[in-house]
PDB file of C-alpha atoms in Angstrom:
ATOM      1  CA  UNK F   1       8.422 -27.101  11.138  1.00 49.00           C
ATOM      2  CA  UNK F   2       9.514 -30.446   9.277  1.00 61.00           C
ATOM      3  CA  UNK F   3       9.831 -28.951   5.940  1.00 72.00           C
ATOM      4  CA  UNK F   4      13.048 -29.032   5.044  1.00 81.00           C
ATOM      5  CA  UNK F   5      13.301 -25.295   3.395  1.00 81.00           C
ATOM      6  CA  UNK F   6      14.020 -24.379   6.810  1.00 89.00           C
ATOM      7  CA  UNK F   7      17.399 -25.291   6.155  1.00 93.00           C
ATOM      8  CA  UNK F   8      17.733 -22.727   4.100  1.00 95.00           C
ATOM      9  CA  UNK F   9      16.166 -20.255   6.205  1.00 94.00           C
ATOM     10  CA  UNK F  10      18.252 -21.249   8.986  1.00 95.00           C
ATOM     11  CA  UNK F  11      21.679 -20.260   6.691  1.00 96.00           C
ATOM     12  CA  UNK F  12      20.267 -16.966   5.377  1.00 97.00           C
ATOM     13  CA  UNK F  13      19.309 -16.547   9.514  1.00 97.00           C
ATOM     14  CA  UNK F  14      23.083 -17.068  10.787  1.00 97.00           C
ATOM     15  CA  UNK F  15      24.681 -15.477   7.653  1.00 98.00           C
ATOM     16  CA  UNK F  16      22.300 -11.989   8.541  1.00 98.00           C
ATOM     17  CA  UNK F  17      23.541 -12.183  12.281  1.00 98.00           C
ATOM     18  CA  UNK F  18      26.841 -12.713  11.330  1.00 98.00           C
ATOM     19  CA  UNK F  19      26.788  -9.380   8.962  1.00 97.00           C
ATOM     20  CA  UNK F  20      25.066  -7.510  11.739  1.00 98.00           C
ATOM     21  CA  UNK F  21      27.808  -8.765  14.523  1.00 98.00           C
ATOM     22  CA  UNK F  22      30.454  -7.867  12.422  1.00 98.00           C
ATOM     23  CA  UNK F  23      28.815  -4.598  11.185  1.00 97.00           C
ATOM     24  CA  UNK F  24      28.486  -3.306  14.767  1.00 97.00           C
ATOM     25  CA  UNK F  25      32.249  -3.878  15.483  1.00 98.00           C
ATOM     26  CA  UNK F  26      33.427  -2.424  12.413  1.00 97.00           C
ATOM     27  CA  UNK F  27      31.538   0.707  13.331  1.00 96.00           C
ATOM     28  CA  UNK F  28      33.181   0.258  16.551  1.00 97.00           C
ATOM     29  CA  UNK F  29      36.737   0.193  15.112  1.00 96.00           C
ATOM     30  CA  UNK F  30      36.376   3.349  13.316  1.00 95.00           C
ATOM     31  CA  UNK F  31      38.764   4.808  11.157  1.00 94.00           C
ATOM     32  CA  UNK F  32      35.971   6.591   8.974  1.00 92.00           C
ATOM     33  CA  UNK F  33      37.632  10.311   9.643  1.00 91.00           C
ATOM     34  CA  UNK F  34      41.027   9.131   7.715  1.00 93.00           C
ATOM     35  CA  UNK F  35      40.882  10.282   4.405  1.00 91.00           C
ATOM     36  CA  UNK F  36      42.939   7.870   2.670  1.00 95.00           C
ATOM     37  CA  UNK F  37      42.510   4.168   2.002  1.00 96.00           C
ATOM     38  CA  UNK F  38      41.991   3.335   5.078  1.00 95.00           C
ATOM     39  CA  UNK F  39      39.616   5.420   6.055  1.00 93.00           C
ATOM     40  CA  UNK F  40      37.974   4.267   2.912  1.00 94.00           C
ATOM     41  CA  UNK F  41      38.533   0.783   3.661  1.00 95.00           C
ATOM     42  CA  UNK F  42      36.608   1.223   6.861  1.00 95.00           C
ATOM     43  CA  UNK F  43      33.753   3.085   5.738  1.00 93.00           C
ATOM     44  CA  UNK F  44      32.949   0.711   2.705  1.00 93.00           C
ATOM     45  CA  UNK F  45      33.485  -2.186   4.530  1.00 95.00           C
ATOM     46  CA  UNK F  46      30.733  -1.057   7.009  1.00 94.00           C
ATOM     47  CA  UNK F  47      28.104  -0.535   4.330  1.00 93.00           C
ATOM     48  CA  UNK F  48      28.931  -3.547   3.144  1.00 94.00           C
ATOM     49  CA  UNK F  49      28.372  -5.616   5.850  1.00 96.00           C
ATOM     50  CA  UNK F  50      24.991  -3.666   6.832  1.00 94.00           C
ATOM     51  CA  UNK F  51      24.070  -4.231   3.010  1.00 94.00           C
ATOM     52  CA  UNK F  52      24.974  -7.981   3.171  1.00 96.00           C
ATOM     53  CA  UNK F  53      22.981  -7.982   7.061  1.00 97.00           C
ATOM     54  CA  UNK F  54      19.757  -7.059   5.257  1.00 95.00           C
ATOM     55  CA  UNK F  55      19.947  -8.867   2.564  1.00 95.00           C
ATOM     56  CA  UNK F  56      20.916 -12.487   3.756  1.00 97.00           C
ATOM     57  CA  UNK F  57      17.615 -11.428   6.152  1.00 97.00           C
ATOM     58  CA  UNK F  58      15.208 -10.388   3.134  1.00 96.00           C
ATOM     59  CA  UNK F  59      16.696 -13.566   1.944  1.00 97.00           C
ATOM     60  CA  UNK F  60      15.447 -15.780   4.906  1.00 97.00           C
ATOM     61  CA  UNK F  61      12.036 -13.635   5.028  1.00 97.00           C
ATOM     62  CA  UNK F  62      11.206 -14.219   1.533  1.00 96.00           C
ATOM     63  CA  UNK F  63      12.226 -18.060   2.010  1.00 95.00           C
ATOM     64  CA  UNK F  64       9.467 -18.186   5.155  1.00 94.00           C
ATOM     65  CA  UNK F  65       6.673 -16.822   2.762  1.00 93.00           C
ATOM     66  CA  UNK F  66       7.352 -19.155  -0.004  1.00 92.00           C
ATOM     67  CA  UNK F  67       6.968 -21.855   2.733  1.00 91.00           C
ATOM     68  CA  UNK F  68       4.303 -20.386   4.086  1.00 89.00           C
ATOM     69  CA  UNK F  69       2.595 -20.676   0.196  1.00 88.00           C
ATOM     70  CA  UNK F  70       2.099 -16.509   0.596  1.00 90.00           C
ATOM     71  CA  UNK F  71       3.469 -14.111  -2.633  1.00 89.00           C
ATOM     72  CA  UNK F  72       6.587 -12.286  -2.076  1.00 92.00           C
ATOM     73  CA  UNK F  73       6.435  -8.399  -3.146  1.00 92.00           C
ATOM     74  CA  UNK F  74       7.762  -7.537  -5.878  1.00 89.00           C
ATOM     75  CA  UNK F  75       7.968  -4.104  -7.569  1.00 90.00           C
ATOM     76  CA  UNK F  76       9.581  -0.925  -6.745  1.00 87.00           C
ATOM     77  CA  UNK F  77       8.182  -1.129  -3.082  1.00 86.00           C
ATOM     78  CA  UNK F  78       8.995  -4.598  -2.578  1.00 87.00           C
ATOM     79  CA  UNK F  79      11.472  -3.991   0.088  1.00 89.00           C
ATOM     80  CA  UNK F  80       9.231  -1.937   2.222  1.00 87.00           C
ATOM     81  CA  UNK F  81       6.631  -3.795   1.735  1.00 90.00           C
ATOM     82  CA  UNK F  82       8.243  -7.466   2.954  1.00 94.00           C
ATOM     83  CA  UNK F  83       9.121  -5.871   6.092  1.00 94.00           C
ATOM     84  CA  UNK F  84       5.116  -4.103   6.350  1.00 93.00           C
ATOM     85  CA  UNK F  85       3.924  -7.854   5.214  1.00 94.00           C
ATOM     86  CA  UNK F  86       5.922  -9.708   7.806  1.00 95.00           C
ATOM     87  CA  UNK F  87       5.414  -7.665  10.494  1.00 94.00           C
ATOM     88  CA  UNK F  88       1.793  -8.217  10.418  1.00 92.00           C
ATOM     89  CA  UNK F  89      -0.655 -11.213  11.033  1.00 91.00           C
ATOM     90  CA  UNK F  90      -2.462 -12.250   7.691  1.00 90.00           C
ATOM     91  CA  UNK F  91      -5.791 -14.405   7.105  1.00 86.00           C
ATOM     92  CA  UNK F  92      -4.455 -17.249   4.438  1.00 68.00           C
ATOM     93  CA  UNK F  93      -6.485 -19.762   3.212  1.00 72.00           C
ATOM     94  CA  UNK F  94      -8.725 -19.655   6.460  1.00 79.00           C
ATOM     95  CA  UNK F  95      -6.173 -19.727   8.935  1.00 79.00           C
ATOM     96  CA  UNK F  96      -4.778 -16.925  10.762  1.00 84.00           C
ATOM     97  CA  UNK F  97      -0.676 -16.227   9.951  1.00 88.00           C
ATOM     98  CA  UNK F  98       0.600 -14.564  13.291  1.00 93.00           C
ATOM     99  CA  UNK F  99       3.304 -11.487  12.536  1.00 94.00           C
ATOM    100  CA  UNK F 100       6.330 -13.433  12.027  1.00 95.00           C
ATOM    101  CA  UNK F 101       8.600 -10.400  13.063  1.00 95.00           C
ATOM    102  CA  UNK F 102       7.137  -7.751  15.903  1.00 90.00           C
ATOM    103  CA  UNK F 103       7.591  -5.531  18.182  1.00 91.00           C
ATOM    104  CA  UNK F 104      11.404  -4.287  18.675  1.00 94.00           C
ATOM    105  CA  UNK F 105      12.821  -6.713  16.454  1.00 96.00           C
ATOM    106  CA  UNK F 106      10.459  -5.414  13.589  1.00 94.00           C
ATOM    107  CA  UNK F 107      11.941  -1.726  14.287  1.00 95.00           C
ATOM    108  CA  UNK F 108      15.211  -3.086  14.131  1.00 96.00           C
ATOM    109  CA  UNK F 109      15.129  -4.608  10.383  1.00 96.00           C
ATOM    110  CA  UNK F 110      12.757  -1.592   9.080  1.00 94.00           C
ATOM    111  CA  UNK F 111      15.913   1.141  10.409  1.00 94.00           C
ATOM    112  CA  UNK F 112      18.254  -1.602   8.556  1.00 94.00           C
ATOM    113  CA  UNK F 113      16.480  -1.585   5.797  1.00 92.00           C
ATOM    114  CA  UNK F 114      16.333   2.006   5.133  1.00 89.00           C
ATOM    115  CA  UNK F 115      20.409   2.245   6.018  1.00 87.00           C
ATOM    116  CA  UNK F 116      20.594  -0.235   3.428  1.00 84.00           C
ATOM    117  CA  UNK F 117      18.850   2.080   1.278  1.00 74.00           C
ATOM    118  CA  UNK F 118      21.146   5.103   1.866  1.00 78.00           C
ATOM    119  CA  UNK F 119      24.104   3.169   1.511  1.00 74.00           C
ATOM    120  CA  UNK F 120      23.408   2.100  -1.855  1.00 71.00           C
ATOM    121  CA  UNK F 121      21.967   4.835  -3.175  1.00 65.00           C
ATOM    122  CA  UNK F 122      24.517   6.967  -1.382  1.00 70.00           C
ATOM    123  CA  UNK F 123      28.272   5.580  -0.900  1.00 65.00           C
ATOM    124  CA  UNK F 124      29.703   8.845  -1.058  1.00 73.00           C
ATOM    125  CA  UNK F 125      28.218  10.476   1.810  1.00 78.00           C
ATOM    126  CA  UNK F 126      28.608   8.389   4.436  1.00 80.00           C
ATOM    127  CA  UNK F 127      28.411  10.095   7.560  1.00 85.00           C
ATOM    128  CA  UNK F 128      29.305   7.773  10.561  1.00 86.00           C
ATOM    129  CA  UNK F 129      27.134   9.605  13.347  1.00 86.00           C
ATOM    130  CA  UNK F 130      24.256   9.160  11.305  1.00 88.00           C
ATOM    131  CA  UNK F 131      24.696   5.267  11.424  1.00 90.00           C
ATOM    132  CA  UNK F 132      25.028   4.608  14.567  1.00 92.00           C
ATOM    133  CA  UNK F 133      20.818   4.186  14.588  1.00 94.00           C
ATOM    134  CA  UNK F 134      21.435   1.030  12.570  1.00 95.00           C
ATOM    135  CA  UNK F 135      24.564   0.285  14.024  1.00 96.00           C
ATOM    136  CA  UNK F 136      22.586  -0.369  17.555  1.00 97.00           C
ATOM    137  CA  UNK F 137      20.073  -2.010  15.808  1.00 97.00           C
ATOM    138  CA  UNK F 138      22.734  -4.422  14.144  1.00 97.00           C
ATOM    139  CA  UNK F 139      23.789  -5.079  17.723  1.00 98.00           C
ATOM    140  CA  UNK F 140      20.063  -6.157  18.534  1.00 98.00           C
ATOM    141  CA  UNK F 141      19.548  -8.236  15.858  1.00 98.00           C
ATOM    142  CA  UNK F 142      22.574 -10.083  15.915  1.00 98.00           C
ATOM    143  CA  UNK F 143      20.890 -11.296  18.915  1.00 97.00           C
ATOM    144  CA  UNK F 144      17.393 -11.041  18.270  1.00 97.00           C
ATOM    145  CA  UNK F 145      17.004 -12.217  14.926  1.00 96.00           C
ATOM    146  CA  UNK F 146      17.217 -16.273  15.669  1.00 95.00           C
ATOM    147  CA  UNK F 147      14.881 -16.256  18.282  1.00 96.00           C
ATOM    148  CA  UNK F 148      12.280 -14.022  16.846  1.00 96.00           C
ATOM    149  CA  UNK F 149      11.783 -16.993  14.003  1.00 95.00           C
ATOM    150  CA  UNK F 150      12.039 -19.739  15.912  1.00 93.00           C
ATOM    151  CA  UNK F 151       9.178 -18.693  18.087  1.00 93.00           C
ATOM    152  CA  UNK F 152       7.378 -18.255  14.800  1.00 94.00           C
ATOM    153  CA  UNK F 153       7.889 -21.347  13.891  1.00 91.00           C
ATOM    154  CA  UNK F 154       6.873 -22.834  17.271  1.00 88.00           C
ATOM    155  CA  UNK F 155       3.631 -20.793  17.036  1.00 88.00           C
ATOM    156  CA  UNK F 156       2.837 -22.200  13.369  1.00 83.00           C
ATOM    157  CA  UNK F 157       4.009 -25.876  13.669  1.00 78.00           C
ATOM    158  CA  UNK F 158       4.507 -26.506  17.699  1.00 72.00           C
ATOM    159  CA  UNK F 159       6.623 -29.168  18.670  1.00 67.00           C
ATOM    160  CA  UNK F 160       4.404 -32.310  19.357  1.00 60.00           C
ATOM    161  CA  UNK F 161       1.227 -33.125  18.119  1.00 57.00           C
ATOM    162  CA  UNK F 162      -1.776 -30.876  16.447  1.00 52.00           C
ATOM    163  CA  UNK F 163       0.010 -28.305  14.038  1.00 51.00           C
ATOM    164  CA  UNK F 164      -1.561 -24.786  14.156  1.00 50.00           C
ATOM    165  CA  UNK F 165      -0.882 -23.769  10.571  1.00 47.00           C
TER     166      UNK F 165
END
């Protein structure tokens, strides 16, 4: 798409997959069982990066729907309900808005999402078995993320002539 927001989108993008990346090799590190600083070092700085993952992506998410001219939800729910909005196709003005996240990739930001919730409504018991279901799907979108919008974007405006959207 020409419009240059996608900049921005773009940044939030590679600033969520480098949280991720990093999140998944902190967890691989370990260190959680010490009791001391360190151990505390290593569990915060885990939550952290999953918290700063998911946010740089709301971040990009929230960018795309403002592009897209489409509300962004707000209220208590709002963070469940970007992920339920973009991971479904929406009628807008007459045109038909494809999902722009599916499938696995869609899984993988909803289990962030809710470790995101634990760990900030929870710090203090942080259990490190428990995370490894976000952990993995850290690892995946890391990956994943980048290519899941860009074929968005090629579905909405394809390169070339005749945009869809």
């Amino acid at each position: 798409m020409t419009d240059a927001r996608w900049v921005e989108v773009e940044d939030d993008l590679a600033s969520a997959c480098k949280h991720f990346r990093n999140a998944a090799e902190l967890y691989d590190e370990g260190g959680f069982e010490d009791e001391g600083l360190n151990g505390y070092r290593s569990t915060m700085a885990l939550q952290h990066a999953m918290q700063a993952a998911h946010t740089s992506l709301e971040g990009a998410l929230k960018r795309i729907l403002e592009i897209l001219g489409e509300e962004v939800p707000s209220g208590a729910n709002s963070h469940s309900d970007l992920i339920k909005r973009v991971t479904r196709s929406l009628s807008v003005e007459g045109h038909e808005r494809p999902a722009i996240l599916s499938g696995s990739v869609a899984l993988d930001v909803d289990e962030s999402r809710r470790f995101r919730h634990r760990a900030t409504h929870d710090y203090d018991n942080f259990e490190p078995s428990r995370a490894l279901p976000a952990v993995d799907a850290a690892r995946r979108l890391a990956q994943s993320l980048g290519p899941a919008i860009e074929a968005f974007k090629d579905v909405i405006d394809p390169p070339g002539p005749g945009k869809k959207f």
